[in-house]
């Protein structure tokens, strides 16, 4: 990479992602987009996470001379009472206590970052911090440098409205009635009601009210919000979210389209050779394959895996099934799925899959998904209709967007957060019906496919020069320049 120019006219953004795959992946894409616009980028992370994202950043930087670098800060696992090497949520055992300790441990990254910045001579002085909502301490860093802090939220505007309303109005509080109670979200620009038990659980509802208070205050005091979505999909919801928060929100997605949307190494090393995977897909008819994946944090029980397996087998369709690997917790399911798939036209991937490349292949005709926003957005952009299977957090709200607003998916009927009821099941019959509705030859399936293809085309255009997300990124960069100039005028007055 070229030696950076130390001119104070250069923009230098500090990108600070929360250490979970669903949060880090879009911020890696954001780093590349900013760097292509001439912004110097320091991607702040820890050694384990740096090793995961380096394949996505370093080759791109070297090939294009992009001004982007990884800054590795030591993560205090032992000091925080975490298992050694616990630098990402996906390697933690499922435990509310450990999650709380992890959140608290991230605050210990503040001083190492400040020490690094005070000694940094390689890049121009920072001009903006773009930080995950779950890293409230970055506001102090930004204010200490006299620069703006932008908050990054992983979910879309539609879900952010619900999440903020739940927190602001105490809708999760036990005093508001039982889980069956229907709750209305009045800040939504359309009618929205949901069972209380399906609403996103705020941090305060998980015993982390103090941390939530710090994160909310940091967001209130910040200068804008960055969202991984696009105006053509969510303009009225983003406008409503801006009104609710009282600050500018920049739709700058779909961020994963920064490289045309087909990268094998996103978030972690793939557990299967990409060419082998694509070769298998090449041997199948367009729209014939079912792709099944539930993200990086969802773990199925064996009984549920068996119901899925029977439904997929009964559909008679080719299948790509990603089984999440977890040391000491998934071997039984891995073994069962692999054995069950023998003799069937299935490709079973144990571990991490090149999801964007799979979804973009013409052979894939349906996506069974947990409705995490990254996966949902990737499915929309690929023009693939979805069988929706939310598990927790805002995933039930994302499902409503897909099924009821966009009308490009069918739910399997889960109406309880699986994190709250480990025995919550979708039966093979319900799964089979949803698959047939999404992938069948009837009018409903054809209409879903038409709608989602249109969304995919809009998404690609929005990232092109002159597209809405391209323009929004330009606006953010210019707004930061204006902020810095304003601060300099004040200091020099």
CSV table of C-alpha atoms in Angstrom, one decimal:
chain,number,residue,atom,x,y,z
A,1,UNK,CA,0.0,0.0,0.0
A,2,UNK,CA,1.2,3.5,-0.7
A,3,UNK,CA,2.6,5.6,2.2
A,4,UNK,CA,-0.2,7.8,3.4
A,5,UNK,CA,-0.2,11.5,2.7
A,6,UNK,CA,-0.3,13.4,6.1
A,7,UNK,CA,-2.3,16.3,4.8
A,8,UNK,CA,-4.9,17.5,7.3
A,9,UNK,CA,-7.3,17.8,4.3
A,10,UNK,CA,-7.5,14.0,4.3
A,11,UNK,CA,-10.4,12.3,5.9
A,12,UNK,CA,-9.6,9.5,8.4
A,13,UNK,CA,-12.4,7.4,9.8
A,14,UNK,CA,-12.1,5.1,12.8
A,15,UNK,CA,-14.5,2.1,12.3
A,16,UNK,CA,-15.3,0.3,15.5
A,17,UNK,CA,-17.4,-2.8,15.1
A,18,UNK,CA,-18.9,-4.9,17.9
A,19,UNK,CA,-17.2,-8.3,18.0
A,20,UNK,CA,-20.0,-10.5,16.6
A,21,UNK,CA,-20.1,-11.7,13.0
A,22,UNK,CA,-23.4,-10.1,12.1
A,23,UNK,CA,-21.9,-6.7,13.3
A,24,UNK,CA,-18.4,-7.0,11.9
A,25,UNK,CA,-19.2,-8.3,8.4
A,26,UNK,CA,-21.1,-5.2,7.2
A,27,UNK,CA,-18.5,-2.9,8.8
A,28,UNK,CA,-15.7,-4.6,6.8
A,29,UNK,CA,-17.7,-3.8,3.7
A,30,UNK,CA,-18.2,-0.3,4.8
A,31,UNK,CA,-14.5,0.1,5.3
A,32,UNK,CA,-13.8,-0.8,1.7
A,33,UNK,CA,-16.5,1.5,0.4
A,34,UNK,CA,-15.1,4.5,2.4
A,35,UNK,CA,-11.5,3.7,1.3
A,36,UNK,CA,-12.6,3.7,-2.3
A,37,UNK,CA,-14.0,7.2,-1.8
A,38,UNK,CA,-10.5,8.4,-0.7
A,39,UNK,CA,-11.2,8.1,3.0
A,40,UNK,CA,-8.4,6.7,5.2
A,41,UNK,CA,-9.8,3.9,7.3
A,42,UNK,CA,-8.6,2.4,10.6
A,43,UNK,CA,-10.6,-0.8,11.4
A,44,UNK,CA,-10.4,-1.2,15.1
A,45,UNK,CA,-10.6,-4.8,16.3
A,46,UNK,CA,-8.8,-7.6,18.3
A,47,UNK,CA,-6.3,-10.2,17.1
A,48,UNK,CA,-8.7,-13.1,16.7
A,49,UNK,CA,-11.2,-10.9,14.7
A,50,UNK,CA,-8.4,-9.4,12.7
A,51,UNK,CA,-7.4,-12.9,11.5
A,52,UNK,CA,-10.9,-13.5,10.4
A,53,UNK,CA,-11.4,-10.3,8.4
A,54,UNK,CA,-7.9,-9.9,7.1
A,55,UNK,CA,-8.5,-12.0,3.9
A,56,UNK,CA,-11.4,-9.6,3.0
A,57,UNK,CA,-9.4,-6.4,3.7
A,58,UNK,CA,-5.7,-7.0,2.9
A,59,UNK,CA,-5.9,-8.4,-0.6
A,60,UNK,CA,-8.3,-5.6,-1.6
A,61,UNK,CA,-6.1,-2.9,-0.1
A,62,UNK,CA,-2.9,-4.2,-1.8
A,63,UNK,CA,-4.6,-4.6,-5.1
A,64,UNK,CA,-6.2,-1.2,-5.2
A,65,UNK,CA,-3.8,0.7,-3.0
A,66,UNK,CA,-6.7,1.5,-0.7
A,67,UNK,CA,-5.9,3.5,2.5
A,68,UNK,CA,-7.3,0.9,4.9
A,69,UNK,CA,-5.6,-0.9,7.8
A,70,UNK,CA,-6.4,-3.2,10.7
A,71,UNK,CA,-5.6,-1.9,14.2
A,72,UNK,CA,-5.4,-4.8,16.6
A,73,UNK,CA,-6.1,-4.1,20.3
A,74,UNK,CA,-5.5,-6.8,23.0
A,75,UNK,CA,-8.9,-8.1,24.4
A,76,UNK,CA,-8.9,-8.6,28.2
A,77,UNK,CA,-10.6,-12.0,28.3
A,78,UNK,CA,-9.0,-13.2,31.5
A,79,UNK,CA,-9.4,-9.9,33.3
A,80,UNK,CA,-13.1,-9.9,32.4
A,81,UNK,CA,-13.7,-13.4,33.6
A,82,UNK,CA,-14.1,-14.8,30.1
A,83,UNK,CA,-12.6,-18.0,28.7
A,84,UNK,CA,-9.2,-17.5,27.0
A,85,UNK,CA,-9.7,-16.5,23.4
A,86,UNK,CA,-13.3,-15.3,23.8
A,87,UNK,CA,-12.9,-12.4,21.4
A,88,UNK,CA,-16.1,-12.9,19.5
A,89,UNK,CA,-19.7,-13.6,20.6
A,90,UNK,CA,-19.8,-16.7,18.4
A,91,UNK,CA,-17.1,-18.5,20.5
A,92,UNK,CA,-18.8,-17.9,23.8
A,93,UNK,CA,-20.9,-20.6,25.4
A,94,UNK,CA,-24.6,-19.4,25.5
A,95,UNK,CA,-24.9,-17.6,28.8
A,96,UNK,CA,-26.4,-14.3,29.7
A,97,UNK,CA,-23.8,-13.8,32.4
A,98,UNK,CA,-20.9,-14.3,29.9
A,99,UNK,CA,-22.6,-12.0,27.4
A,100,UNK,CA,-22.8,-9.3,30.0
A,101,UNK,CA,-19.1,-9.8,30.9
A,102,UNK,CA,-18.3,-9.6,27.2
A,103,UNK,CA,-20.1,-6.3,26.8
A,104,UNK,CA,-18.3,-4.9,29.9
A,105,UNK,CA,-15.0,-6.1,28.6
A,106,UNK,CA,-15.3,-4.2,25.4
A,107,UNK,CA,-15.2,-1.0,27.5
A,108,UNK,CA,-11.6,-1.9,28.4
A,109,UNK,CA,-10.6,-1.3,24.8
A,110,UNK,CA,-10.9,2.5,25.2
A,111,UNK,CA,-7.5,3.2,26.8
A,112,UNK,CA,-5.5,0.9,24.4
A,113,UNK,CA,-7.1,2.7,21.4
A,114,UNK,CA,-6.3,6.2,22.9
A,115,UNK,CA,-2.7,5.1,23.4
A,116,UNK,CA,-2.5,3.9,19.9
A,117,UNK,CA,-3.9,7.1,18.4
A,118,UNK,CA,-1.6,9.3,20.5
A,119,UNK,CA,1.4,7.6,19.0
A,120,UNK,CA,0.1,7.1,15.5
A,121,UNK,CA,2.2,8.8,12.8
A,122,UNK,CA,1.2,6.6,9.8
A,123,UNK,CA,-2.2,8.1,9.1
A,124,UNK,CA,-3.7,11.7,9.1
A,125,UNK,CA,-5.5,12.7,12.4
A,126,UNK,CA,-8.9,11.0,12.7
A,127,UNK,CA,-11.9,13.0,11.5
A,128,UNK,CA,-14.8,10.7,12.4
A,129,UNK,CA,-15.7,7.7,14.5
A,130,UNK,CA,-18.2,5.2,13.1
A,131,UNK,CA,-19.1,2.9,16.0
A,132,UNK,CA,-21.4,0.1,16.7
A,133,UNK,CA,-24.2,1.0,19.1
A,134,UNK,CA,-22.8,-1.6,21.6
A,135,UNK,CA,-19.5,0.3,22.0
A,136,UNK,CA,-20.7,3.5,23.9
A,137,UNK,CA,-17.2,4.3,25.1
A,138,UNK,CA,-16.2,5.4,21.5
A,139,UNK,CA,-18.2,8.6,22.1
A,140,UNK,CA,-15.6,9.7,24.7
A,141,UNK,CA,-12.9,8.9,22.2
A,142,UNK,CA,-14.5,11.0,19.5
A,143,UNK,CA,-15.2,13.9,21.8
A,144,UNK,CA,-11.6,13.8,23.1
A,145,UNK,CA,-10.5,14.2,19.5
A,146,UNK,CA,-13.0,16.9,18.7
A,147,UNK,CA,-14.6,14.8,15.9
A,148,UNK,CA,-18.1,13.5,15.2
A,149,UNK,CA,-19.3,10.0,16.2
A,150,UNK,CA,-21.7,8.2,13.9
A,151,UNK,CA,-23.6,5.2,15.3
A,152,UNK,CA,-23.8,2.0,13.2
A,153,UNK,CA,-26.9,-0.2,13.7
A,154,UNK,CA,-27.0,-3.7,12.2
A,155,UNK,CA,-30.8,-3.9,11.7
A,156,UNK,CA,-32.9,-2.1,9.1
A,157,UNK,CA,-34.9,1.1,9.8
A,158,UNK,CA,-38.2,-1.0,10.1
A,159,UNK,CA,-36.8,-3.0,12.9
A,160,UNK,CA,-35.0,-0.1,14.5
A,161,UNK,CA,-38.3,1.8,15.0
A,162,UNK,CA,-39.7,-1.2,16.9
A,163,UNK,CA,-36.5,-1.7,19.0
A,164,UNK,CA,-36.4,1.9,20.0
A,165,UNK,CA,-40.1,2.0,20.8
A,166,UNK,CA,-39.8,-1.2,22.9
A,167,UNK,CA,-37.0,0.4,24.9
A,168,UNK,CA,-38.4,4.0,25.1
A,169,UNK,CA,-41.9,3.1,26.2
A,170,UNK,CA,-41.1,0.1,28.4
A,171,UNK,CA,-43.1,-2.3,26.2
A,172,UNK,CA,-41.2,-5.4,27.4
A,173,UNK,CA,-41.9,-4.6,31.1
A,174,UNK,CA,-43.7,-7.5,32.8
A,175,UNK,CA,-46.2,-5.0,34.2
A,176,UNK,CA,-47.5,-4.5,30.7
A,177,UNK,CA,-49.3,-7.8,30.6
A,178,UNK,CA,-48.6,-11.4,29.5
A,179,UNK,CA,-46.7,-12.4,26.4
A,180,UNK,CA,-49.9,-13.1,24.4
A,181,UNK,CA,-50.8,-9.4,24.6
A,182,UNK,CA,-50.8,-7.6,21.3
A,183,UNK,CA,-48.6,-4.5,21.4
A,184,UNK,CA,-48.9,-1.6,18.9
A,185,UNK,CA,-45.9,0.4,17.7
A,186,UNK,CA,-47.4,3.8,17.1
A,187,UNK,CA,-44.2,5.4,15.8
A,188,UNK,CA,-44.3,3.0,12.8
A,189,UNK,CA,-45.6,4.8,9.6
A,190,UNK,CA,-48.0,1.9,9.0
A,191,UNK,CA,-50.1,-0.3,11.3
A,192,UNK,CA,-47.9,-2.6,13.3
A,193,UNK,CA,-48.9,-4.9,16.1
A,194,UNK,CA,-47.0,-7.9,17.5
A,195,UNK,CA,-47.3,-10.3,20.4
A,196,UNK,CA,-45.3,-9.0,23.3
A,197,UNK,CA,-43.3,-12.2,23.6
A,198,UNK,CA,-42.0,-11.7,20.0
A,199,UNK,CA,-40.8,-8.2,20.5
A,200,UNK,CA,-37.0,-7.6,20.5
A,201,UNK,CA,-35.8,-8.0,24.1
A,202,UNK,CA,-33.9,-4.9,25.2
A,203,UNK,CA,-30.7,-5.2,27.1
A,204,UNK,CA,-32.5,-4.0,30.2
A,205,UNK,CA,-34.8,-7.1,29.8
A,206,UNK,CA,-31.7,-9.2,30.0
A,207,UNK,CA,-30.5,-7.7,33.2
A,208,UNK,CA,-28.1,-5.1,31.6
A,209,UNK,CA,-30.0,-1.9,32.2
A,210,UNK,CA,-26.8,0.0,33.2
A,211,UNK,CA,-25.0,-0.9,30.0
A,212,UNK,CA,-28.1,-0.1,27.9
A,213,UNK,CA,-28.4,3.3,29.6
A,214,UNK,CA,-24.8,4.1,28.6
A,215,UNK,CA,-25.3,2.9,25.0
A,216,UNK,CA,-28.5,4.9,24.6
A,217,UNK,CA,-27.0,8.1,26.1
A,218,UNK,CA,-24.0,7.7,23.7
A,219,UNK,CA,-26.4,7.4,20.8
A,220,UNK,CA,-28.4,10.4,21.8
A,221,UNK,CA,-25.2,12.5,22.0
A,222,UNK,CA,-23.9,11.2,18.7
A,223,UNK,CA,-24.1,13.0,15.4
A,224,UNK,CA,-25.9,10.6,13.1
A,225,UNK,CA,-26.8,7.0,12.4
A,226,UNK,CA,-25.5,4.7,9.6
A,227,UNK,CA,-27.9,2.0,8.4
A,228,UNK,CA,-27.2,-1.0,6.2
A,229,UNK,CA,-30.3,-0.5,4.0
A,230,UNK,CA,-31.3,1.6,1.0
A,231,UNK,CA,-33.9,4.3,0.4
A,232,UNK,CA,-35.8,2.5,-2.3
A,233,UNK,CA,-36.6,-0.3,0.2
A,234,UNK,CA,-37.2,1.7,3.3
A,235,UNK,CA,-37.5,5.5,2.7
A,236,UNK,CA,-40.6,6.0,4.7
A,237,UNK,CA,-39.3,3.9,7.6
A,238,UNK,CA,-36.0,5.7,7.7
A,239,UNK,CA,-37.8,9.0,7.7
A,240,UNK,CA,-39.9,7.8,10.6
A,241,UNK,CA,-36.8,6.6,12.4
A,242,UNK,CA,-35.0,10.0,11.9
A,243,UNK,CA,-38.1,11.7,13.4
A,244,UNK,CA,-38.1,9.3,16.4
A,245,UNK,CA,-34.4,9.8,17.1
A,246,UNK,CA,-34.1,13.5,16.2
A,247,UNK,CA,-31.0,13.0,14.0
A,248,UNK,CA,-29.9,12.2,10.5
A,249,UNK,CA,-29.9,8.5,9.4
A,250,UNK,CA,-27.8,7.6,6.3
A,251,UNK,CA,-28.9,4.5,4.3
A,252,UNK,CA,-25.6,3.3,2.8
A,253,UNK,CA,-26.4,-0.3,1.9
A,254,UNK,CA,-26.5,-3.0,0.8
A,255,UNK,CA,-22.9,-2.8,2.0
A,256,UNK,CA,-22.0,-6.2,0.9
A,257,UNK,CA,-22.4,-5.1,-2.7
A,258,UNK,CA,-19.1,-3.2,-2.3
A,259,UNK,CA,-17.3,-6.0,-4.3
A,260,UNK,CA,-20.2,-6.8,-6.6
A,261,UNK,CA,-21.6,-9.0,-3.8
A,262,UNK,CA,-19.7,-12.3,-4.6
A,263,UNK,CA,-17.0,-12.8,-2.0
A,264,UNK,CA,-16.0,-16.2,-0.7
A,265,UNK,CA,-14.3,-15.0,2.5
A,266,UNK,CA,-16.7,-12.9,4.4
A,267,UNK,CA,-16.6,-13.0,8.2
A,268,UNK,CA,-14.6,-16.3,8.4
A,269,UNK,CA,-12.8,-18.9,6.3
A,270,UNK,CA,-15.3,-21.0,4.3
A,271,UNK,CA,-15.6,-24.6,5.4
A,272,UNK,CA,-15.9,-25.7,1.7
A,273,UNK,CA,-14.0,-24.7,-1.4
A,274,UNK,CA,-16.0,-22.1,-3.2
A,275,UNK,CA,-15.4,-23.6,-6.6
A,276,UNK,CA,-16.5,-27.0,-5.4
A,277,UNK,CA,-19.7,-25.5,-4.0
A,278,UNK,CA,-20.4,-23.6,-7.2
A,279,UNK,CA,-19.6,-26.6,-9.4
A,280,UNK,CA,-22.3,-28.6,-7.4
A,281,UNK,CA,-24.8,-25.8,-8.0
A,282,UNK,CA,-23.9,-25.7,-11.7
A,283,UNK,CA,-25.1,-29.2,-12.1
A,284,UNK,CA,-28.7,-28.2,-11.1
A,285,UNK,CA,-31.6,-26.6,-12.9
A,286,UNK,CA,-32.3,-22.9,-12.3
A,287,UNK,CA,-34.4,-22.2,-9.2
A,288,UNK,CA,-34.4,-25.8,-8.1
A,289,UNK,CA,-32.2,-25.8,-5.0
A,290,UNK,CA,-33.2,-25.0,-1.4
A,291,UNK,CA,-30.6,-23.2,0.6
A,292,UNK,CA,-30.8,-23.6,4.4
A,293,UNK,CA,-28.8,-21.5,6.9
A,294,UNK,CA,-29.6,-20.0,10.3
A,295,UNK,CA,-26.7,-17.6,10.8
A,296,UNK,CA,-23.7,-17.5,13.1
A,297,UNK,CA,-25.4,-17.5,16.5
A,298,UNK,CA,-28.4,-19.9,16.1
A,299,UNK,CA,-28.0,-23.5,17.3
A,300,UNK,CA,-30.7,-26.1,16.5
A,301,UNK,CA,-31.6,-29.0,18.8
A,302,UNK,CA,-31.5,-32.5,17.3
A,303,UNK,CA,-35.2,-32.9,17.4
A,304,UNK,CA,-35.7,-29.7,15.4
A,305,UNK,CA,-32.9,-30.7,12.9
A,306,UNK,CA,-34.8,-34.0,12.3
A,307,UNK,CA,-38.0,-32.2,11.5
A,308,UNK,CA,-36.2,-29.9,9.0
A,309,UNK,CA,-34.5,-32.9,7.5
A,310,UNK,CA,-37.8,-34.8,6.9
A,311,UNK,CA,-39.4,-31.7,5.4
A,312,UNK,CA,-36.5,-31.2,3.0
A,313,UNK,CA,-36.5,-34.8,2.1
A,314,UNK,CA,-40.2,-34.8,1.5
A,315,UNK,CA,-39.9,-31.8,-0.8
A,316,UNK,CA,-37.9,-33.9,-3.2
A,317,UNK,CA,-35.7,-30.9,-4.0
A,318,UNK,CA,-31.9,-30.5,-4.1
A,319,UNK,CA,-30.6,-28.9,-0.8
A,320,UNK,CA,-27.6,-27.0,0.4
A,321,UNK,CA,-27.8,-27.2,4.2
A,322,UNK,CA,-25.3,-25.2,6.4
A,323,UNK,CA,-24.9,-26.8,9.8
A,324,UNK,CA,-23.3,-24.5,12.4
A,325,UNK,CA,-20.2,-26.0,14.0
A,326,UNK,CA,-19.6,-25.7,17.6
A,327,UNK,CA,-17.0,-27.5,19.7
A,328,UNK,CA,-18.7,-29.6,22.4
A,329,UNK,CA,-22.2,-28.7,21.3
A,330,UNK,CA,-23.1,-29.7,17.8
A,331,UNK,CA,-21.3,-33.0,17.0
A,332,UNK,CA,-24.6,-35.0,17.4
A,333,UNK,CA,-26.4,-32.8,14.9
A,334,UNK,CA,-23.5,-32.7,12.4
A,335,UNK,CA,-23.3,-36.5,12.4
A,336,UNK,CA,-27.1,-36.9,12.0
A,337,UNK,CA,-27.5,-34.4,9.2
A,338,UNK,CA,-24.5,-35.8,7.3
A,339,UNK,CA,-25.8,-39.4,7.6
A,340,UNK,CA,-29.3,-38.4,6.8
A,341,UNK,CA,-28.2,-36.6,3.6
A,342,UNK,CA,-26.3,-39.6,2.3
A,343,UNK,CA,-28.0,-40.8,-0.9
A,344,UNK,CA,-29.9,-37.6,-1.3
A,345,UNK,CA,-29.2,-34.8,-3.7
A,346,UNK,CA,-27.8,-32.7,-0.8
A,347,UNK,CA,-24.7,-30.6,-0.2
A,348,UNK,CA,-24.1,-30.4,3.6
A,349,UNK,CA,-21.7,-27.7,4.8
A,350,UNK,CA,-20.5,-28.0,8.4
A,351,UNK,CA,-19.2,-24.7,9.5
A,352,UNK,CA,-19.0,-21.4,7.5
A,353,UNK,CA,-20.4,-21.2,4.0
A,354,UNK,CA,-19.8,-18.7,1.1
A,355,UNK,CA,-23.4,-17.6,1.5
A,356,UNK,CA,-23.4,-14.6,-0.9
A,357,UNK,CA,-21.9,-16.7,-3.7
A,358,UNK,CA,-24.5,-19.5,-3.1
A,359,UNK,CA,-27.5,-17.2,-3.0
A,360,UNK,CA,-26.3,-15.4,-6.1
A,361,UNK,CA,-26.3,-18.7,-8.1
A,362,UNK,CA,-29.1,-19.2,-10.5
A,363,UNK,CA,-29.8,-22.7,-9.2
A,364,UNK,CA,-31.0,-21.5,-5.8
A,365,UNK,CA,-34.7,-20.9,-5.7
A,366,UNK,CA,-35.5,-20.6,-2.0
A,367,UNK,CA,-33.8,-19.6,1.2
A,368,UNK,CA,-34.7,-21.0,4.6
A,369,UNK,CA,-33.4,-18.3,6.9
A,370,UNK,CA,-33.4,-17.1,10.5
A,371,UNK,CA,-34.1,-13.5,9.3
A,372,UNK,CA,-31.0,-11.9,10.6
A,373,UNK,CA,-30.7,-8.6,8.7
A,374,UNK,CA,-27.5,-9.5,6.9
A,375,UNK,CA,-28.9,-12.7,5.6
A,376,UNK,CA,-32.3,-11.2,4.8
A,377,UNK,CA,-30.6,-8.4,2.8
A,378,UNK,CA,-28.4,-10.9,0.9
A,379,UNK,CA,-31.5,-12.9,0.0
A,380,UNK,CA,-33.3,-9.8,-1.2
A,381,UNK,CA,-30.4,-8.7,-3.3
A,382,UNK,CA,-30.0,-12.1,-4.9
A,383,UNK,CA,-33.7,-12.1,-5.9
A,384,UNK,CA,-34.4,-15.3,-3.8
A,385,UNK,CA,-37.7,-15.6,-2.0
A,386,UNK,CA,-37.6,-16.8,1.6
A,387,UNK,CA,-39.0,-19.3,4.1
A,388,UNK,CA,-38.8,-17.3,7.2
A,389,UNK,CA,-37.8,-18.8,10.6
A,390,UNK,CA,-36.9,-16.2,13.1
A,391,UNK,CA,-35.3,-17.2,16.4
A,392,UNK,CA,-34.8,-14.1,18.6
A,393,UNK,CA,-34.0,-10.4,18.9
A,394,UNK,CA,-35.3,-8.4,16.0
A,395,UNK,CA,-35.6,-11.4,13.7
A,396,UNK,CA,-39.4,-11.6,14.1
A,397,UNK,CA,-39.7,-8.0,13.1
A,398,UNK,CA,-37.5,-8.6,10.0
A,399,UNK,CA,-39.9,-11.5,9.2
A,400,UNK,CA,-42.8,-9.1,9.2
A,401,UNK,CA,-41.0,-6.9,6.7
A,402,UNK,CA,-40.3,-9.8,4.4
A,403,UNK,CA,-43.7,-11.5,4.6
A,404,UNK,CA,-46.2,-8.7,5.1
A,405,UNK,CA,-44.6,-5.5,3.7
A,406,UNK,CA,-42.4,-6.8,0.8
A,407,UNK,CA,-44.5,-10.0,0.3
A,408,UNK,CA,-41.5,-12.1,-0.7
A,409,UNK,CA,-41.5,-14.8,1.9
A,410,UNK,CA,-43.6,-17.3,3.8
A,411,UNK,CA,-43.3,-18.1,7.6
A,412,UNK,CA,-43.1,-21.5,9.1
A,413,UNK,CA,-45.3,-20.4,12.0
A,414,UNK,CA,-42.9,-20.0,14.9
A,415,UNK,CA,-44.5,-17.6,17.4
A,416,UNK,CA,-42.2,-17.8,20.4
A,417,UNK,CA,-38.6,-16.7,20.7
A,418,UNK,CA,-36.5,-19.9,20.7
A,419,UNK,CA,-34.0,-18.3,23.1
A,420,UNK,CA,-36.8,-18.3,25.6
A,421,UNK,CA,-38.2,-21.8,24.8
A,422,UNK,CA,-35.5,-24.2,23.7
A,423,UNK,CA,-38.2,-26.8,22.8
A,424,UNK,CA,-40.0,-24.5,20.4
A,425,UNK,CA,-40.5,-26.5,17.2
A,426,UNK,CA,-41.6,-26.0,13.6
A,427,UNK,CA,-43.0,-29.4,12.4
A,428,UNK,CA,-42.2,-31.0,9.1
A,429,UNK,CA,-45.7,-30.3,7.7
A,430,UNK,CA,-45.5,-26.6,8.3
A,431,UNK,CA,-42.0,-26.4,6.9
A,432,UNK,CA,-43.0,-28.4,3.8
A,433,UNK,CA,-46.0,-26.2,3.2
A,434,UNK,CA,-43.9,-23.0,3.4
A,435,UNK,CA,-41.3,-24.5,1.0
A,436,UNK,CA,-44.0,-25.4,-1.6
A,437,UNK,CA,-45.6,-22.0,-1.4
A,438,UNK,CA,-42.2,-20.3,-2.0
A,439,UNK,CA,-40.8,-22.6,-4.6
A,440,UNK,CA,-43.9,-24.0,-6.3
A,441,UNK,CA,-45.1,-23.3,-9.8
A,442,UNK,CA,-48.4,-21.6,-8.6
A,443,UNK,CA,-49.3,-18.0,-8.9
A,444,UNK,CA,-48.2,-17.1,-5.4
A,445,UNK,CA,-44.7,-18.4,-5.9
A,446,UNK,CA,-44.4,-16.7,-9.2
A,447,UNK,CA,-45.5,-13.3,-7.8
A,448,UNK,CA,-43.0,-13.6,-4.9
A,449,UNK,CA,-40.2,-14.4,-7.3
A,450,UNK,CA,-41.1,-11.4,-9.5
A,451,UNK,CA,-41.2,-9.0,-6.5
A,452,UNK,CA,-37.9,-10.1,-5.1
A,453,UNK,CA,-36.2,-9.9,-8.4
A,454,UNK,CA,-37.3,-6.3,-8.7
A,455,UNK,CA,-35.9,-5.6,-5.2
A,456,UNK,CA,-32.6,-7.2,-6.2
A,457,UNK,CA,-32.3,-4.9,-9.3
A,458,UNK,CA,-33.1,-1.8,-7.3
A,459,UNK,CA,-30.5,-2.8,-4.7
A,460,UNK,CA,-27.7,-3.1,-7.3
A,461,UNK,CA,-28.6,0.3,-8.8
A,462,UNK,CA,-28.5,2.1,-5.4
A,463,UNK,CA,-24.8,1.3,-5.0
A,464,UNK,CA,-23.8,2.6,-8.4
A,465,UNK,CA,-22.4,6.1,-8.9
A,466,UNK,CA,-25.4,8.4,-8.6
A,467,UNK,CA,-27.5,5.8,-6.7
A,468,UNK,CA,-29.2,6.7,-3.5
A,469,UNK,CA,-26.7,4.9,-1.2
A,470,UNK,CA,-23.7,6.2,-3.1
A,471,UNK,CA,-25.2,9.7,-2.7
A,472,UNK,CA,-25.8,9.1,1.0
A,473,UNK,CA,-22.2,8.1,1.6
A,474,UNK,CA,-21.1,11.2,-0.2
A,475,UNK,CA,-23.4,13.3,2.0
A,476,UNK,CA,-22.0,11.7,5.2
A,477,UNK,CA,-18.4,12.4,4.1
A,478,UNK,CA,-19.3,16.0,3.3
A,479,UNK,CA,-21.1,16.4,6.6
A,480,UNK,CA,-18.0,15.2,8.4
A,481,UNK,CA,-15.9,17.7,6.6
A,482,UNK,CA,-18.3,20.4,7.6
A,483,UNK,CA,-18.3,19.3,11.2
A,484,UNK,CA,-14.5,19.3,11.3
A,485,UNK,CA,-14.4,22.8,9.7
A,486,UNK,CA,-17.0,24.1,12.2
A,487,UNK,CA,-15.0,22.7,15.1
A,488,UNK,CA,-11.8,24.3,13.8
A,489,UNK,CA,-13.5,27.7,13.4
A,490,UNK,CA,-14.7,27.4,17.1
A,491,UNK,CA,-11.2,26.5,18.3
A,492,UNK,CA,-9.5,29.3,16.4
A,493,UNK,CA,-12.1,31.9,17.3
